[in-house]
Amino acid sequence: MKLDILTDPNPLLRQANRDLNAADLATEEMRNFIASLTETMYASDGVGIAAPQVGKSVNLCVIAKNFSNSKDKDLVLVNPEWEKRAIAKIWGEEGCLSVPGLYGKVRRYKKIRVNALDEYGQTVEFEADDFFARVLQHEIDHLNGILFIDKAKDIYHIDKNL
Ligand code: ZN
């Protein structure tokens, strides 16, 4: 089921979110939610999406398989944390389903290490570079109430109807 995406400004996009445990993840409700969140991401042409973007205040995000390390499966991350693996940061253009029509350049770490649970409650740990690392930093920012426009420069507007 496609869910409604909240857009800025909305207090649900600006707050801390709740961690999930293996028991939370084992419920049918949570499995259905993850499927709906993924469907919403694809229906909106997103490369990633975070639970608070659809008004669910939990620490969970999805990265589309084509932009993640595991090309055969969408990446579900629960309670994700990351640390930089190199000091290099690079500028790159970003947009956001919750900030429609706005784009801008954001400086992100080029290489990071992520620690999280997967959708089954198993620990996952991996390294990410370049665009994959950028998407991860963007989505994990959402879980901390941060939007890309807080960090972006050269912000511009494109009306998708044009
Ligand atoms: Zn976003």
mmCIF file of C-alpha atoms and ligand atoms in Angstrom:
data_model
loop_
_atom_site.group_PDB
_atom_site.id
_atom_site.type_symbol
_atom_site.label_atom_id
_atom_site.label_comp_id
_atom_site.label_asym_id
_atom_site.label_seq_id
_atom_site.Cartn_x
_atom_site.Cartn_y
_atom_site.Cartn_z
ATOM 1 C CA MET A 1 0.000 0.000 0.000
ATOM 2 C CA LYS A 2 1.402 3.356 -0.998
ATOM 3 C CA LEU A 3 1.701 5.702 1.976
ATOM 4 C CA ASP A 4 1.445 9.498 2.091
ATOM 5 C CA ILE A 5 4.805 11.240 2.305
ATOM 6 C CA LEU A 6 5.068 14.088 4.790
ATOM 7 C CA THR A 7 6.634 17.272 3.478
ATOM 8 C CA ASP A 8 8.609 19.994 5.181
ATOM 9 C CA PRO A 9 7.593 21.735 7.394
ATOM 10 C CA ASN A 10 6.211 18.992 9.642
ATOM 11 C CA PRO A 11 7.226 18.340 13.277
ATOM 12 C CA LEU A 12 7.311 14.557 12.622
ATOM 13 C CA LEU A 13 10.255 15.178 10.271
ATOM 14 C CA ARG A 14 12.101 17.044 13.002
ATOM 15 C CA GLN A 15 12.140 14.747 15.999
ATOM 16 C CA ALA A 16 14.088 11.831 17.404
ATOM 17 C CA ASN A 17 12.642 8.393 16.660
ATOM 18 C CA ARG A 18 12.244 5.140 18.543
ATOM 19 C CA ASP A 19 14.625 2.185 18.212
ATOM 20 C CA LEU A 20 13.114 -1.169 17.226
ATOM 21 C CA ASN A 21 14.004 -4.608 18.592
ATOM 22 C CA ALA A 22 13.762 -8.089 17.114
ATOM 23 C CA ALA A 23 10.294 -8.613 18.642
ATOM 24 C CA ASP A 24 8.996 -5.406 17.000
ATOM 25 C CA LEU A 25 10.374 -6.586 13.665
ATOM 26 C CA ALA A 26 8.726 -10.016 13.941
ATOM 27 C CA THR A 27 5.198 -8.580 13.903
ATOM 28 C CA GLU A 28 3.006 -8.774 10.829
ATOM 29 C CA GLU A 29 2.279 -5.074 11.213
ATOM 30 C CA MET A 30 5.975 -4.229 10.911
ATOM 31 C CA ARG A 31 6.486 -6.557 7.941
ATOM 32 C CA ASN A 32 3.540 -4.901 6.198
ATOM 33 C CA PHE A 33 4.891 -1.471 7.058
ATOM 34 C CA ILE A 34 8.310 -2.257 5.543
ATOM 35 C CA ALA A 35 6.625 -3.522 2.361
ATOM 36 C CA SER A 36 4.491 -0.382 2.140
ATOM 37 C CA LEU A 37 7.443 1.905 2.831
ATOM 38 C CA THR A 38 9.409 0.219 0.039
ATOM 39 C CA GLU A 39 6.459 0.460 -2.340
ATOM 40 C CA THR A 40 6.094 4.164 -1.510
ATOM 41 C CA MET A 41 9.791 4.762 -2.243
ATOM 42 C CA TYR A 42 9.524 3.195 -5.707
ATOM 43 C CA ALA A 43 6.191 4.844 -6.496
ATOM 44 C CA SER A 44 7.830 8.204 -5.749
ATOM 45 C CA ASP A 45 11.064 7.498 -7.688
ATOM 46 C CA GLY A 46 13.119 7.691 -4.498
ATOM 47 C CA VAL A 47 16.468 5.966 -3.992
ATOM 48 C CA GLY A 48 15.887 5.750 -0.250
ATOM 49 C CA ILE A 49 13.180 6.498 2.309
ATOM 50 C CA ALA A 50 13.003 6.751 6.080
ATOM 51 C CA ALA A 51 10.062 5.765 8.294
ATOM 52 C CA PRO A 52 9.474 9.280 9.717
ATOM 53 C CA GLN A 53 8.855 10.501 6.159
ATOM 54 C CA VAL A 54 5.554 8.624 6.256
ATOM 55 C CA GLY A 55 4.806 9.628 9.848
ATOM 56 C CA LYS A 56 6.084 6.517 11.632
ATOM 57 C CA SER A 57 8.500 7.619 14.326
ATOM 58 C CA VAL A 58 10.860 4.633 14.345
ATOM 59 C CA ASN A 59 14.520 4.205 13.384
ATOM 60 C CA LEU A 60 14.107 2.342 10.110
ATOM 61 C CA CYS A 61 14.994 3.210 6.527
ATOM 62 C CA VAL A 62 15.117 1.491 3.145
ATOM 63 C CA ILE A 63 17.681 1.967 0.363
ATOM 64 C CA ALA A 64 16.733 0.874 -3.169
ATOM 65 C CA LYS A 65 18.711 -2.159 -4.283
ATOM 66 C CA ASN A 66 20.175 -0.464 -7.360
ATOM 67 C CA PHE A 67 21.921 2.063 -5.127
ATOM 68 C CA SER A 68 23.090 -0.277 -2.377
ATOM 69 C CA ASN A 69 25.800 -2.932 -2.144
ATOM 70 C CA SER A 70 23.344 -5.814 -2.463
ATOM 71 C CA LYS A 71 22.016 -5.291 -5.961
ATOM 72 C CA ASP A 72 19.491 -8.114 -5.695
ATOM 73 C CA LYS A 73 17.565 -6.913 -2.658
ATOM 74 C CA ASP A 74 16.375 -3.626 -1.184
ATOM 75 C CA LEU A 75 18.374 -2.765 1.911
ATOM 76 C CA VAL A 76 16.342 -2.434 5.132
ATOM 77 C CA LEU A 77 18.263 -0.832 8.001
ATOM 78 C CA VAL A 78 16.976 -0.702 11.577
ATOM 79 C CA ASN A 79 18.568 1.510 14.260
ATOM 80 C CA PRO A 80 21.433 2.352 11.881
ATOM 81 C CA GLU A 81 24.565 4.140 13.057
ATOM 82 C CA TRP A 82 27.571 5.131 10.989
ATOM 83 C CA GLU A 83 31.109 6.381 11.382
ATOM 84 C CA LYS A 84 33.475 7.875 8.856
ATOM 85 C CA ARG A 85 36.189 5.613 7.435
ATOM 86 C CA ALA A 86 38.205 8.391 5.797
ATOM 87 C CA ILE A 87 38.361 12.121 6.362
ATOM 88 C CA ALA A 88 37.466 12.993 2.769
ATOM 89 C CA LYS A 89 34.141 14.690 2.202
ATOM 90 C CA ILE A 90 32.658 15.353 -1.213
ATOM 91 C CA TRP A 91 29.972 17.681 -2.491
ATOM 92 C CA GLY A 92 27.079 16.148 -4.394
ATOM 93 C CA GLU A 93 23.607 17.127 -5.429
ATOM 94 C CA GLU A 94 20.655 15.926 -3.373
ATOM 95 C CA GLY A 95 16.908 16.162 -3.337
ATOM 96 C CA CYS A 96 14.336 14.670 -0.979
ATOM 97 C CA LEU A 97 10.821 13.249 -1.252
ATOM 98 C CA SER A 98 9.910 15.356 1.802
ATOM 99 C CA VAL A 99 11.245 18.568 0.242
ATOM 100 C CA PRO A 100 9.665 18.392 -3.217
ATOM 101 C CA GLY A 101 11.117 20.561 -5.961
ATOM 102 C CA LEU A 102 14.237 21.673 -4.056
ATOM 103 C CA TYR A 103 17.763 20.503 -4.845
ATOM 104 C CA GLY A 104 21.161 21.524 -3.564
ATOM 105 C CA LYS A 105 24.728 20.478 -2.945
ATOM 106 C CA VAL A 106 25.579 18.714 0.312
ATOM 107 C CA ARG A 107 29.016 17.775 1.622
ATOM 108 C CA ARG A 108 29.110 14.174 2.846
ATOM 109 C CA TYR A 109 31.759 11.684 3.919
ATOM 110 C CA LYS A 110 33.002 9.656 0.962
ATOM 111 C CA LYS A 111 33.500 6.431 2.891
ATOM 112 C CA ILE A 112 31.598 5.272 5.973
ATOM 113 C CA ARG A 113 30.985 2.150 8.023
ATOM 114 C CA VAL A 114 27.392 1.304 8.975
ATOM 115 C CA ASN A 115 26.159 -0.798 11.867
ATOM 116 C CA ALA A 116 22.460 -1.724 12.003
ATOM 117 C CA LEU A 117 19.924 -4.510 12.265
ATOM 118 C CA ASP A 118 18.290 -5.922 9.161
ATOM 119 C CA GLU A 119 14.548 -6.546 8.852
ATOM 120 C CA TYR A 120 14.955 -9.881 10.690
ATOM 121 C CA GLY A 121 16.735 -8.311 13.662
ATOM 122 C CA GLN A 122 20.160 -9.630 12.645
ATOM 123 C CA THR A 123 23.187 -7.375 13.057
ATOM 124 C CA VAL A 124 24.643 -6.096 9.798
ATOM 125 C CA GLU A 125 27.862 -4.179 9.380
ATOM 126 C CA PHE A 126 29.323 -2.951 6.094
ATOM 127 C CA GLU A 127 31.279 -0.207 4.399
ATOM 128 C CA ALA A 128 29.850 2.162 1.829
ATOM 129 C CA ASP A 129 31.432 4.585 -0.627
ATOM 130 C CA ASP A 130 30.448 7.486 -2.814
ATOM 131 C CA PHE A 131 26.755 7.705 -3.795
ATOM 132 C CA PHE A 132 25.734 4.742 -1.616
ATOM 133 C CA ALA A 133 27.465 6.416 1.349
ATOM 134 C CA ARG A 134 25.670 9.668 0.504
ATOM 135 C CA VAL A 135 22.228 8.037 0.424
ATOM 136 C CA LEU A 136 22.917 6.357 3.771
ATOM 137 C CA GLN A 137 23.989 9.614 5.423
ATOM 138 C CA HIS A 138 20.891 11.366 4.004
ATOM 139 C CA GLU A 139 18.488 8.663 5.248
ATOM 140 C CA ILE A 140 20.093 8.325 8.680
ATOM 141 C CA ASP A 141 19.884 12.128 9.017
ATOM 142 C CA HIS A 142 16.098 11.722 8.610
ATOM 143 C CA LEU A 143 16.062 9.398 11.629
ATOM 144 C CA ASN A 144 17.668 12.217 13.620
ATOM 145 C CA GLY A 145 15.241 14.889 12.432
ATOM 146 C CA ILE A 146 17.698 16.442 9.970
ATOM 147 C CA LEU A 147 16.811 17.407 6.385
ATOM 148 C CA PHE A 148 19.323 17.952 3.567
ATOM 149 C CA ILE A 149 18.289 21.603 3.248
ATOM 150 C CA ASP A 150 19.808 22.162 6.718
ATOM 151 C CA LYS A 151 23.231 21.430 5.201
ATOM 152 C CA ALA A 152 22.872 22.292 1.508
ATOM 153 C CA LYS A 153 24.301 25.163 -0.506
ATOM 154 C CA ASP A 154 23.280 26.475 -3.918
ATOM 155 C CA ILE A 155 19.689 25.410 -3.319
ATOM 156 C CA TYR A 156 17.450 25.760 -6.353
ATOM 157 C CA HIS A 157 13.874 24.968 -7.258
ATOM 158 C CA ILE A 158 12.527 22.894 -10.131
ATOM 159 C CA ASP A 159 8.809 22.705 -10.719
ATOM 160 C CA LYS A 160 8.236 19.111 -11.796
ATOM 161 C CA ASN A 161 5.148 20.157 -13.759
ATOM 162 C CA LEU A 162 7.232 22.194 -16.182
HETATM 163 ZN ZN ZN B 1 15.134 12.668 2.220
#
